[in-house]
Amino acid sequence: MARGDLTNHEWAVLAPLLPAQPVRGGRWRDHREIINAICWVKRTGSPWRDLPERYGSWKTAHGRFSRWAADGTWARLKAHVIALAELDDGIVWNVQVDATIVRAHQHAAGARKGGSREESRAAQAIGRSRGGLTTKIHTLADGRGRSLATRITPGQAADTRQLIPLLGQVRVPRPGGVGRPRTRPDSLTGDKAYSSRANRTALRGKGITTVIPEPNDQIANRKRRGRRGGRPPTFDPVAYRRRNQVERGFNRRKHWRGLATRYDKLAANFQATLDLVETLDWLRAVPDNQDPRDRT
């Protein structure tokens, strides 16, 4: 088995969610072999045409990846492994939010069919900033840095406006399927970029403990208004110092070169790449201080 290929345990978890394979007709490449091929391309950042012969035809791998991106298969796989983690009480609901920027490879800038170049870039979540053509990944992660919700935007998009939409994406089924899905974390930690009045009001309305520092300009404005400025928000510096898990999660996912540098032209395909990598991040998570080689 090549490095990065699915283990027997990972395949057993994912297989029931994949589309049924035809029992009649022409030759059909096994789903497990195709996922291994896709993982090789995304992990190395290589062109599809460079896929090693042991994985079969690159056209088959690319076609199935794109088809599953369009029909939501990759998103369903991610939702499934998150639900399994909740079933095992494996989700740390002290969540953290942050964003990271990936630079789009130059060929990804040409993804357009009609319309202006700027309209195409906006539709495909590629934005031009001082760093060039960039895409920003916004993530709401659990206390171990594993993504509960992810959004992609152009690189110049403001972080603060993505917090409430990210929270709106969180819907984790309860163990046994009894009751409504869980949508509310116990606490949320973020940096000063998320310290807007709208965010704090929304979090307070949901009963979520907020661990977000107050920027200096907001402190000065509150003090200038006197009693009308209200009380300073509560802040736990000890909890804030543990805000490195979301950064660690970004670092793990950026080991995949196809994600660290955006080679996908279409936003739907790049989101599918994220879903695949984040699914495996959940499956391959190990407790702190444990050697990943100890996994079975």
PDB file of C-alpha atoms in Angstrom:
ATOM      1  CA  MET A   1       0.000   0.000   0.000  1.00  0.00           C
ATOM      2  CA  ALA A   2       1.423   3.372  -1.017  1.00  0.00           C
ATOM      3  CA  ARG A   3       1.867   6.154   1.504  1.00  0.00           C
ATOM      4  CA  GLY A   4      -1.401   8.059   1.898  1.00  0.00           C
ATOM      5  CA  ASP A   5      -3.650   5.301   0.523  1.00  0.00           C
ATOM      6  CA  LEU A   6      -6.792   4.416   2.437  1.00  0.00           C
ATOM      7  CA  THR A   7      -6.388   1.941   5.270  1.00  0.00           C
ATOM      8  CA  ASN A   8      -8.856  -0.918   5.708  1.00  0.00           C
ATOM      9  CA  HIS A   9     -10.531   0.960   8.558  1.00  0.00           C
ATOM     10  CA  GLU A  10     -10.886   4.166   6.532  1.00  0.00           C
ATOM     11  CA  TRP A  11     -12.299   2.268   3.573  1.00  0.00           C
ATOM     12  CA  ALA A  12     -14.833   0.485   5.809  1.00  0.00           C
ATOM     13  CA  VAL A  13     -16.084   3.867   7.053  1.00  0.00           C
ATOM     14  CA  LEU A  14     -16.340   5.510   3.627  1.00  0.00           C
ATOM     15  CA  ALA A  15     -17.534   2.642   1.434  1.00  0.00           C
ATOM     16  CA  PRO A  16     -21.216   2.611   2.512  1.00  0.00           C
ATOM     17  CA  LEU A  17     -21.620   6.282   1.498  1.00  0.00           C
ATOM     18  CA  LEU A  18     -20.233   5.916  -2.033  1.00  0.00           C
ATOM     19  CA  PRO A  19     -22.421   5.510  -5.129  1.00  0.00           C
ATOM     20  CA  ALA A  20     -23.170   1.896  -6.018  1.00  0.00           C
ATOM     21  CA  GLN A  21     -20.868   0.363  -8.593  1.00  0.00           C
ATOM     22  CA  PRO A  22     -22.525  -1.174 -11.660  1.00  0.00           C
ATOM     23  CA  VAL A  23     -22.649  -4.955 -11.798  1.00  0.00           C
ATOM     24  CA  ARG A  24     -22.948  -5.064 -15.576  1.00  0.00           C
ATOM     25  CA  GLY A  25     -21.367  -3.245 -18.487  1.00  0.00           C
ATOM     26  CA  GLY A  26     -17.762  -2.413 -19.236  1.00  0.00           C
ATOM     27  CA  ARG A  27     -14.765  -2.504 -16.915  1.00  0.00           C
ATOM     28  CA  TRP A  28     -15.239  -0.420 -13.764  1.00  0.00           C
ATOM     29  CA  ARG A  29     -12.366   0.714 -11.622  1.00  0.00           C
ATOM     30  CA  ASP A  30     -12.934  -0.012  -7.932  1.00  0.00           C
ATOM     31  CA  HIS A  31     -13.932   3.015  -5.841  1.00  0.00           C
ATOM     32  CA  ARG A  32     -11.117   2.404  -3.361  1.00  0.00           C
ATOM     33  CA  GLU A  33      -8.501   2.450  -6.115  1.00  0.00           C
ATOM     34  CA  ILE A  34      -9.975   5.649  -7.514  1.00  0.00           C
ATOM     35  CA  ILE A  35      -9.945   7.404  -4.131  1.00  0.00           C
ATOM     36  CA  ASN A  36      -6.319   6.358  -3.670  1.00  0.00           C
ATOM     37  CA  ALA A  37      -5.555   7.831  -7.096  1.00  0.00           C
ATOM     38  CA  ILE A  38      -7.318  11.098  -6.226  1.00  0.00           C
ATOM     39  CA  CYS A  39      -5.452  11.267  -2.917  1.00  0.00           C
ATOM     40  CA  TRP A  40      -2.135  10.836  -4.752  1.00  0.00           C
ATOM     41  CA  VAL A  41      -2.899  13.755  -7.073  1.00  0.00           C
ATOM     42  CA  LYS A  42      -4.119  16.046  -4.290  1.00  0.00           C
ATOM     43  CA  ARG A  43      -1.322  15.089  -1.905  1.00  0.00           C
ATOM     44  CA  THR A  44       1.482  15.669  -4.411  1.00  0.00           C
ATOM     45  CA  GLY A  45      -0.078  18.545  -6.363  1.00  0.00           C
ATOM     46  CA  SER A  46       0.800  16.761  -9.613  1.00  0.00           C
ATOM     47  CA  PRO A  47      -1.139  17.113 -12.868  1.00  0.00           C
ATOM     48  CA  TRP A  48      -3.790  14.460 -13.412  1.00  0.00           C
ATOM     49  CA  ARG A  49      -1.890  13.205 -16.465  1.00  0.00           C
ATOM     50  CA  ASP A  50       1.090  12.317 -14.224  1.00  0.00           C
ATOM     51  CA  LEU A  51      -0.936   9.783 -12.237  1.00  0.00           C
ATOM     52  CA  PRO A  52       1.165   6.578 -11.860  1.00  0.00           C
ATOM     53  CA  GLU A  53       0.027   3.625 -13.939  1.00  0.00           C
ATOM     54  CA  ARG A  54      -0.725   1.538 -10.853  1.00  0.00           C
ATOM     55  CA  TYR A  55      -3.756   3.759 -10.220  1.00  0.00           C
ATOM     56  CA  GLY A  56      -5.228   3.262 -13.678  1.00  0.00           C
ATOM     57  CA  SER A  57      -6.448   5.908 -16.107  1.00  0.00           C
ATOM     58  CA  TRP A  58      -6.142   9.518 -14.993  1.00  0.00           C
ATOM     59  CA  LYS A  59      -9.316  10.328 -16.940  1.00  0.00           C
ATOM     60  CA  THR A  60     -11.272   7.865 -14.812  1.00  0.00           C
ATOM     61  CA  ALA A  61      -9.930   9.358 -11.566  1.00  0.00           C
ATOM     62  CA  HIS A  62     -10.520  12.943 -12.689  1.00  0.00           C
ATOM     63  CA  GLY A  63     -13.990  12.154 -13.991  1.00  0.00           C
ATOM     64  CA  ARG A  64     -15.114  10.470 -10.799  1.00  0.00           C
ATOM     65  CA  PHE A  65     -13.645  13.235  -8.623  1.00  0.00           C
ATOM     66  CA  SER A  66     -15.514  15.906 -10.600  1.00  0.00           C
ATOM     67  CA  ARG A  67     -18.745  13.899 -10.678  1.00  0.00           C
ATOM     68  CA  TRP A  68     -18.689  13.384  -6.909  1.00  0.00           C
ATOM     69  CA  ALA A  69     -17.924  17.077  -6.429  1.00  0.00           C
ATOM     70  CA  ALA A  70     -21.011  17.971  -8.436  1.00  0.00           C
ATOM     71  CA  ASP A  71     -23.389  15.544  -6.704  1.00  0.00           C
ATOM     72  CA  GLY A  72     -22.180  16.312  -3.156  1.00  0.00           C
ATOM     73  CA  THR A  73     -20.570  12.938  -2.401  1.00  0.00           C
ATOM     74  CA  TRP A  74     -17.444  14.472  -0.853  1.00  0.00           C
ATOM     75  CA  ALA A  75     -19.528  16.731   1.406  1.00  0.00           C
ATOM     76  CA  ARG A  76     -21.624  13.745   2.535  1.00  0.00           C
ATOM     77  CA  LEU A  77     -18.481  11.784   3.419  1.00  0.00           C
ATOM     78  CA  LYS A  78     -17.257  14.630   5.620  1.00  0.00           C
ATOM     79  CA  ALA A  79     -20.635  14.968   7.343  1.00  0.00           C
ATOM     80  CA  HIS A  80     -20.676  11.209   7.938  1.00  0.00           C
ATOM     81  CA  VAL A  81     -17.297  11.042   9.683  1.00  0.00           C
ATOM     82  CA  ILE A  82     -18.199  14.058  11.845  1.00  0.00           C
ATOM     83  CA  ALA A  83     -21.415  12.304  12.893  1.00  0.00           C
ATOM     84  CA  LEU A  84     -19.403   9.183  13.772  1.00  0.00           C
ATOM     85  CA  ALA A  85     -17.068  11.295  15.906  1.00  0.00           C
ATOM     86  CA  GLU A  86     -20.055  12.716  17.806  1.00  0.00           C
ATOM     87  CA  LEU A  87     -21.386   9.202  18.264  1.00  0.00           C
ATOM     88  CA  ASP A  88     -18.108   8.266  19.987  1.00  0.00           C
ATOM     89  CA  ASP A  89     -18.137  11.527  21.988  1.00  0.00           C
ATOM     90  CA  GLY A  90     -14.999  12.497  20.075  1.00  0.00           C
ATOM     91  CA  ILE A  91     -15.831  16.137  19.228  1.00  0.00           C
ATOM     92  CA  VAL A  92     -14.412  18.867  21.460  1.00  0.00           C
ATOM     93  CA  TRP A  93     -17.136  21.533  21.364  1.00  0.00           C
ATOM     94  CA  ASN A  94     -14.866  24.389  22.465  1.00  0.00           C
ATOM     95  CA  VAL A  95     -14.530  25.521  18.861  1.00  0.00           C
ATOM     96  CA  GLN A  96     -12.043  27.868  17.237  1.00  0.00           C
ATOM     97  CA  VAL A  97     -12.373  30.008  14.123  1.00  0.00           C
ATOM     98  CA  ASP A  98      -9.693  31.319  11.796  1.00  0.00           C
ATOM     99  CA  ALA A  99      -8.824  31.752   8.129  1.00  0.00           C
ATOM    100  CA  THR A 100      -5.845  31.031   5.923  1.00  0.00           C
ATOM    101  CA  ILE A 101      -4.941  32.145   2.418  1.00  0.00           C
ATOM    102  CA  VAL A 102      -3.823  29.914  -0.422  1.00  0.00           C
ATOM    103  CA  ARG A 103      -2.432  31.279  -3.647  1.00  0.00           C
ATOM    104  CA  ALA A 104      -4.059  30.038  -6.821  1.00  0.00           C
ATOM    105  CA  HIS A 105      -1.763  28.519  -9.413  1.00  0.00           C
ATOM    106  CA  GLN A 106      -1.704  30.689 -12.509  1.00  0.00           C
ATOM    107  CA  HIS A 107      -3.658  28.224 -14.662  1.00  0.00           C
ATOM    108  CA  ALA A 108      -6.586  28.418 -12.216  1.00  0.00           C
ATOM    109  CA  ALA A 109      -7.087  32.047 -13.220  1.00  0.00           C
ATOM    110  CA  GLY A 110      -8.370  30.993 -16.627  1.00  0.00           C
ATOM    111  CA  ALA A 111     -11.480  29.187 -15.371  1.00  0.00           C
ATOM    112  CA  ARG A 112     -14.226  31.006 -17.200  1.00  0.00           C
ATOM    113  CA  LYS A 113     -16.810  30.406 -19.895  1.00  0.00           C
ATOM    114  CA  GLY A 114     -18.194  33.691 -21.101  1.00  0.00           C
ATOM    115  CA  GLY A 115     -18.482  36.860 -19.035  1.00  0.00           C
ATOM    116  CA  SER A 116     -15.668  39.070 -17.899  1.00  0.00           C
ATOM    117  CA  ARG A 117     -12.537  37.859 -16.183  1.00  0.00           C
ATOM    118  CA  GLU A 118     -13.533  39.659 -12.951  1.00  0.00           C
ATOM    119  CA  GLU A 119     -16.982  38.005 -12.929  1.00  0.00           C
ATOM    120  CA  SER A 120     -15.367  34.614 -13.434  1.00  0.00           C
ATOM    121  CA  ARG A 121     -12.912  35.142 -10.585  1.00  0.00           C
ATOM    122  CA  ALA A 122     -15.700  36.206  -8.242  1.00  0.00           C
ATOM    123  CA  ALA A 123     -17.834  33.202  -9.168  1.00  0.00           C
ATOM    124  CA  GLN A 124     -14.929  30.817  -8.613  1.00  0.00           C
ATOM    125  CA  ALA A 125     -13.826  32.422  -5.315  1.00  0.00           C
ATOM    126  CA  ILE A 126     -10.536  33.682  -6.711  1.00  0.00           C
ATOM    127  CA  GLY A 127      -9.734  37.224  -5.671  1.00  0.00           C
ATOM    128  CA  ARG A 128      -6.921  39.585  -6.553  1.00  0.00           C
ATOM    129  CA  SER A 129      -5.035  41.125  -3.661  1.00  0.00           C
ATOM    130  CA  ARG A 130      -1.508  42.400  -3.067  1.00  0.00           C
ATOM    131  CA  GLY A 131      -0.440  38.763  -2.933  1.00  0.00           C
ATOM    132  CA  GLY A 132      -1.821  38.024  -6.400  1.00  0.00           C
ATOM    133  CA  LEU A 133      -4.649  35.600  -7.144  1.00  0.00           C
ATOM    134  CA  THR A 134      -5.665  34.237  -3.763  1.00  0.00           C
ATOM    135  CA  THR A 135      -8.408  32.189  -2.163  1.00  0.00           C
ATOM    136  CA  LYS A 136      -9.188  32.334   1.554  1.00  0.00           C
ATOM    137  CA  ILE A 137     -10.269  29.273   3.539  1.00  0.00           C
ATOM    138  CA  HIS A 138     -12.439  30.085   6.561  1.00  0.00           C
ATOM    139  CA  THR A 139     -12.738  27.254   9.077  1.00  0.00           C
ATOM    140  CA  LEU A 140     -14.680  26.596  12.255  1.00  0.00           C
ATOM    141  CA  ALA A 141     -12.734  23.818  13.973  1.00  0.00           C
ATOM    142  CA  ASP A 142     -13.357  21.729  17.055  1.00  0.00           C
ATOM    143  CA  GLY A 143     -10.963  21.827  20.010  1.00  0.00           C
ATOM    144  CA  ARG A 144      -8.553  19.495  18.202  1.00  0.00           C
ATOM    145  CA  GLY A 145      -8.378  21.534  15.008  1.00  0.00           C
ATOM    146  CA  ARG A 146     -10.669  19.362  12.876  1.00  0.00           C
ATOM    147  CA  SER A 147     -13.028  21.253  10.595  1.00  0.00           C
ATOM    148  CA  LEU A 148     -16.719  21.372  11.523  1.00  0.00           C
ATOM    149  CA  ALA A 149     -17.491  23.926   8.791  1.00  0.00           C
ATOM    150  CA  THR A 150     -15.495  25.496   5.965  1.00  0.00           C
ATOM    151  CA  ARG A 151     -16.160  28.298   3.502  1.00  0.00           C
ATOM    152  CA  ILE A 152     -14.031  29.591   0.640  1.00  0.00           C
ATOM    153  CA  THR A 153     -14.004  33.218  -0.484  1.00  0.00           C
ATOM    154  CA  PRO A 154     -11.779  35.532  -2.509  1.00  0.00           C
ATOM    155  CA  GLY A 155      -8.569  36.337  -0.677  1.00  0.00           C
ATOM    156  CA  GLN A 156      -9.550  39.924   0.140  1.00  0.00           C
ATOM    157  CA  ALA A 157     -12.818  38.960   1.903  1.00  0.00           C
ATOM    158  CA  ALA A 158     -13.143  40.090   5.527  1.00  0.00           C
ATOM    159  CA  ASP A 159     -12.899  37.330   8.131  1.00  0.00           C
ATOM    160  CA  THR A 160     -15.490  38.828  10.464  1.00  0.00           C
ATOM    161  CA  ARG A 161     -18.367  38.447   7.990  1.00  0.00           C
ATOM    162  CA  GLN A 162     -17.820  34.702   7.666  1.00  0.00           C
ATOM    163  CA  LEU A 163     -18.318  33.768  11.329  1.00  0.00           C
ATOM    164  CA  ILE A 164     -22.134  33.628  11.407  1.00  0.00           C
ATOM    165  CA  PRO A 165     -22.390  31.737   8.066  1.00  0.00           C
ATOM    166  CA  LEU A 166     -19.850  29.218   9.409  1.00  0.00           C
ATOM    167  CA  LEU A 167     -21.928  28.687  12.541  1.00  0.00           C
ATOM    168  CA  GLY A 168     -24.966  28.218  10.337  1.00  0.00           C
ATOM    169  CA  GLN A 169     -23.264  25.286   8.587  1.00  0.00           C
ATOM    170  CA  VAL A 170     -22.797  23.296  11.801  1.00  0.00           C
ATOM    171  CA  ARG A 171     -25.426  20.542  12.000  1.00  0.00           C
ATOM    172  CA  VAL A 172     -24.156  17.391  13.699  1.00  0.00           C
ATOM    173  CA  PRO A 173     -26.696  14.586  14.216  1.00  0.00           C
ATOM    174  CA  ARG A 174     -27.234  13.452  17.795  1.00  0.00           C
ATOM    175  CA  PRO A 175     -26.104   9.942  18.754  1.00  0.00           C
ATOM    176  CA  GLY A 176     -28.838   7.523  17.763  1.00  0.00           C
ATOM    177  CA  GLY A 177     -30.509  10.134  15.566  1.00  0.00           C
ATOM    178  CA  VAL A 178     -32.749  11.261  18.455  1.00  0.00           C
ATOM    179  CA  GLY A 179     -33.550  14.956  18.633  1.00  0.00           C
ATOM    180  CA  ARG A 180     -32.442  17.871  16.533  1.00  0.00           C
ATOM    181  CA  PRO A 181     -28.879  18.062  15.186  1.00  0.00           C
ATOM    182  CA  ARG A 182     -26.440  19.924  17.378  1.00  0.00           C
ATOM    183  CA  THR A 183     -25.751  23.393  16.038  1.00  0.00           C
ATOM    184  CA  ARG A 184     -24.375  25.239  19.053  1.00  0.00           C
ATOM    185  CA  PRO A 185     -20.854  24.853  20.477  1.00  0.00           C
ATOM    186  CA  ASP A 186     -20.043  25.431  24.135  1.00  0.00           C
ATOM    187  CA  SER A 187     -17.577  28.228  23.433  1.00  0.00           C
ATOM    188  CA  LEU A 188     -15.976  29.981  20.479  1.00  0.00           C
ATOM    189  CA  THR A 189     -12.430  31.319  20.346  1.00  0.00           C
ATOM    190  CA  GLY A 190     -11.188  33.699  17.683  1.00  0.00           C
ATOM    191  CA  ASP A 191      -8.735  36.524  17.192  1.00  0.00           C
ATOM    192  CA  LYS A 192      -9.461  40.256  17.038  1.00  0.00           C
ATOM    193  CA  ALA A 193     -10.637  39.994  13.421  1.00  0.00           C
ATOM    194  CA  TYR A 194     -13.922  38.510  14.693  1.00  0.00           C
ATOM    195  CA  SER A 195     -14.558  41.118  17.394  1.00  0.00           C
ATOM    196  CA  SER A 196     -17.492  42.937  15.839  1.00  0.00           C
ATOM    197  CA  ARG A 197     -20.641  43.973  17.668  1.00  0.00           C
ATOM    198  CA  ALA A 198     -22.768  41.912  15.283  1.00  0.00           C
ATOM    199  CA  ASN A 199     -20.742  38.767  16.000  1.00  0.00           C
ATOM    200  CA  ARG A 200     -20.805  39.262  19.754  1.00  0.00           C
ATOM    201  CA  THR A 201     -24.545  39.916  19.727  1.00  0.00           C
ATOM    202  CA  ALA A 202     -25.219  36.804  17.662  1.00  0.00           C
ATOM    203  CA  LEU A 203     -23.037  34.607  19.874  1.00  0.00           C
ATOM    204  CA  ARG A 204     -24.622  35.994  23.026  1.00  0.00           C
ATOM    205  CA  GLY A 205     -28.075  35.313  21.588  1.00  0.00           C
ATOM    206  CA  LYS A 206     -27.118  31.672  20.997  1.00  0.00           C
ATOM    207  CA  GLY A 207     -25.723  31.295  24.516  1.00  0.00           C
ATOM    208  CA  ILE A 208     -22.168  30.641  23.262  1.00  0.00           C
ATOM    209  CA  THR A 209     -19.295  31.666  25.514  1.00  0.00           C
ATOM    210  CA  THR A 210     -17.101  34.083  23.550  1.00  0.00           C
ATOM    211  CA  VAL A 211     -13.305  34.113  23.851  1.00  0.00           C
ATOM    212  CA  ILE A 212     -12.404  36.966  21.494  1.00  0.00           C
ATOM    213  CA  PRO A 213     -10.076  39.826  22.484  1.00  0.00           C
ATOM    214  CA  GLU A 214     -11.228  43.408  22.028  1.00  0.00           C
ATOM    215  CA  PRO A 215      -9.189  45.492  19.537  1.00  0.00           C
ATOM    216  CA  ASN A 216      -7.643  48.721  20.771  1.00  0.00           C
ATOM    217  CA  ASP A 217      -9.888  50.917  18.623  1.00  0.00           C
ATOM    218  CA  GLN A 218     -13.015  49.274  20.041  1.00  0.00           C
ATOM    219  CA  ILE A 219     -11.690  49.714  23.586  1.00  0.00           C
ATOM    220  CA  ALA A 220     -11.000  53.394  22.958  1.00  0.00           C
ATOM    221  CA  ASN A 221     -14.426  53.927  21.378  1.00  0.00           C
ATOM    222  CA  ARG A 222     -16.191  52.217  24.279  1.00  0.00           C
ATOM    223  CA  LYS A 223     -14.344  54.327  26.836  1.00  0.00           C
ATOM    224  CA  ARG A 224     -14.992  57.507  24.873  1.00  0.00           C
ATOM    225  CA  ARG A 225     -18.746  56.891  25.016  1.00  0.00           C
ATOM    226  CA  GLY A 226     -18.647  56.501  28.788  1.00  0.00           C
ATOM    227  CA  ARG A 227     -21.680  54.768  30.288  1.00  0.00           C
ATOM    228  CA  ARG A 228     -23.276  54.469  26.849  1.00  0.00           C
ATOM    229  CA  GLY A 229     -20.328  52.373  25.714  1.00  0.00           C
ATOM    230  CA  GLY A 230     -21.432  49.499  27.932  1.00  0.00           C
ATOM    231  CA  ARG A 231     -19.367  47.058  29.907  1.00  0.00           C
ATOM    232  CA  PRO A 232     -16.225  45.473  28.457  1.00  0.00           C
ATOM    233  CA  PRO A 233     -16.789  41.961  27.103  1.00  0.00           C
ATOM    234  CA  THR A 234     -15.613  39.057  29.226  1.00  0.00           C
ATOM    235  CA  PHE A 235     -12.371  37.479  28.096  1.00  0.00           C
ATOM    236  CA  ASP A 236     -10.528  34.370  29.304  1.00  0.00           C
ATOM    237  CA  PRO A 237      -6.803  34.715  28.465  1.00  0.00           C
ATOM    238  CA  VAL A 238      -6.084  31.128  29.509  1.00  0.00           C
ATOM    239  CA  ALA A 239      -8.633  29.756  27.032  1.00  0.00           C
ATOM    240  CA  TYR A 240      -7.335  32.119  24.339  1.00  0.00           C
ATOM    241  CA  ARG A 241      -3.800  30.766  24.683  1.00  0.00           C
ATOM    242  CA  ARG A 242      -5.115  27.366  23.618  1.00  0.00           C
ATOM    243  CA  ARG A 243      -6.168  28.808  20.250  1.00  0.00           C
ATOM    244  CA  ASN A 244      -3.400  26.974  18.411  1.00  0.00           C
ATOM    245  CA  GLN A 245      -5.442  23.911  17.481  1.00  0.00           C
ATOM    246  CA  VAL A 246      -7.102  25.548  14.496  1.00  0.00           C
ATOM    247  CA  GLU A 247      -3.645  26.600  13.266  1.00  0.00           C
ATOM    248  CA  ARG A 248      -2.389  23.039  13.669  1.00  0.00           C
ATOM    249  CA  GLY A 249      -5.367  21.848  11.636  1.00  0.00           C
ATOM    250  CA  PHE A 250      -4.436  24.235   8.810  1.00  0.00           C
ATOM    251  CA  ASN A 251      -0.847  22.964   8.936  1.00  0.00           C
ATOM    252  CA  ARG A 252      -1.971  19.326   8.636  1.00  0.00           C
ATOM    253  CA  ARG A 253      -4.215  20.065   5.686  1.00  0.00           C
ATOM    254  CA  LYS A 254      -1.551  22.112   3.926  1.00  0.00           C
ATOM    255  CA  HIS A 255       0.646  19.008   3.757  1.00  0.00           C
ATOM    256  CA  TRP A 256      -1.582  18.309   0.743  1.00  0.00           C
ATOM    257  CA  ARG A 257       0.069  20.348  -1.989  1.00  0.00           C
ATOM    258  CA  GLY A 258      -3.065  20.346  -4.106  1.00  0.00           C
ATOM    259  CA  LEU A 259      -4.746  22.300  -1.324  1.00  0.00           C
ATOM    260  CA  ALA A 260      -1.836  24.456  -0.134  1.00  0.00           C
ATOM    261  CA  THR A 261      -1.582  25.759  -3.713  1.00  0.00           C
ATOM    262  CA  ARG A 262      -4.941  25.949  -5.407  1.00  0.00           C
ATOM    263  CA  TYR A 263      -4.696  24.031  -8.675  1.00  0.00           C
ATOM    264  CA  ASP A 264      -8.459  23.498  -9.105  1.00  0.00           C
ATOM    265  CA  LYS A 265      -9.960  25.957 -11.551  1.00  0.00           C
ATOM    266  CA  LEU A 266     -13.534  25.547 -10.297  1.00  0.00           C
ATOM    267  CA  ALA A 267     -14.629  26.587  -6.825  1.00  0.00           C
ATOM    268  CA  ALA A 268     -16.784  23.451  -6.563  1.00  0.00           C
ATOM    269  CA  ASN A 269     -13.743  21.246  -7.207  1.00  0.00           C
ATOM    270  CA  PHE A 270     -11.590  23.140  -4.719  1.00  0.00           C
ATOM    271  CA  GLN A 271     -14.342  22.777  -2.109  1.00  0.00           C
ATOM    272  CA  ALA A 272     -14.419  19.056  -2.912  1.00  0.00           C
ATOM    273  CA  THR A 273     -10.654  18.898  -2.355  1.00  0.00           C
ATOM    274  CA  LEU A 274     -11.182  20.518   1.034  1.00  0.00           C
ATOM    275  CA  ASP A 275     -13.963  18.066   1.899  1.00  0.00           C
ATOM    276  CA  LEU A 276     -11.763  15.091   0.985  1.00  0.00           C
ATOM    277  CA  VAL A 277      -8.747  16.325   2.958  1.00  0.00           C
ATOM    278  CA  GLU A 278     -10.866  17.273   5.973  1.00  0.00           C
ATOM    279  CA  THR A 279     -12.630  13.902   5.905  1.00  0.00           C
ATOM    280  CA  LEU A 280      -9.292  12.123   6.141  1.00  0.00           C
ATOM    281  CA  ASP A 281      -8.171  14.563   8.839  1.00  0.00           C
ATOM    282  CA  TRP A 282     -11.097  13.363  10.973  1.00  0.00           C
ATOM    283  CA  LEU A 283     -10.412   9.702  10.220  1.00  0.00           C
ATOM    284  CA  ARG A 284      -6.675   9.974  10.869  1.00  0.00           C
ATOM    285  CA  ALA A 285      -6.861  12.071  14.028  1.00  0.00           C
ATOM    286  CA  VAL A 286      -4.911  10.609  16.920  1.00  0.00           C
ATOM    287  CA  PRO A 287      -4.909  11.654  20.588  1.00  0.00           C
ATOM    288  CA  ASP A 288      -2.242  14.116  21.670  1.00  0.00           C
ATOM    289  CA  ASN A 289       1.177  12.587  22.413  1.00  0.00           C
ATOM    290  CA  GLN A 290       0.387   9.439  20.404  1.00  0.00           C
ATOM    291  CA  ASP A 291       2.546   8.314  17.489  1.00  0.00           C
ATOM    292  CA  PRO A 292       0.440   8.268  14.274  1.00  0.00           C
ATOM    293  CA  ARG A 293       2.273   5.046  13.298  1.00  0.00           C
ATOM    294  CA  ASP A 294       0.461   3.298  16.154  1.00  0.00           C
ATOM    295  CA  ARG A 295      -2.833   3.444  14.260  1.00  0.00           C
ATOM    296  CA  THR A 296      -4.356   0.166  13.092  1.00  0.00           C
TER     297      THR A 296
END
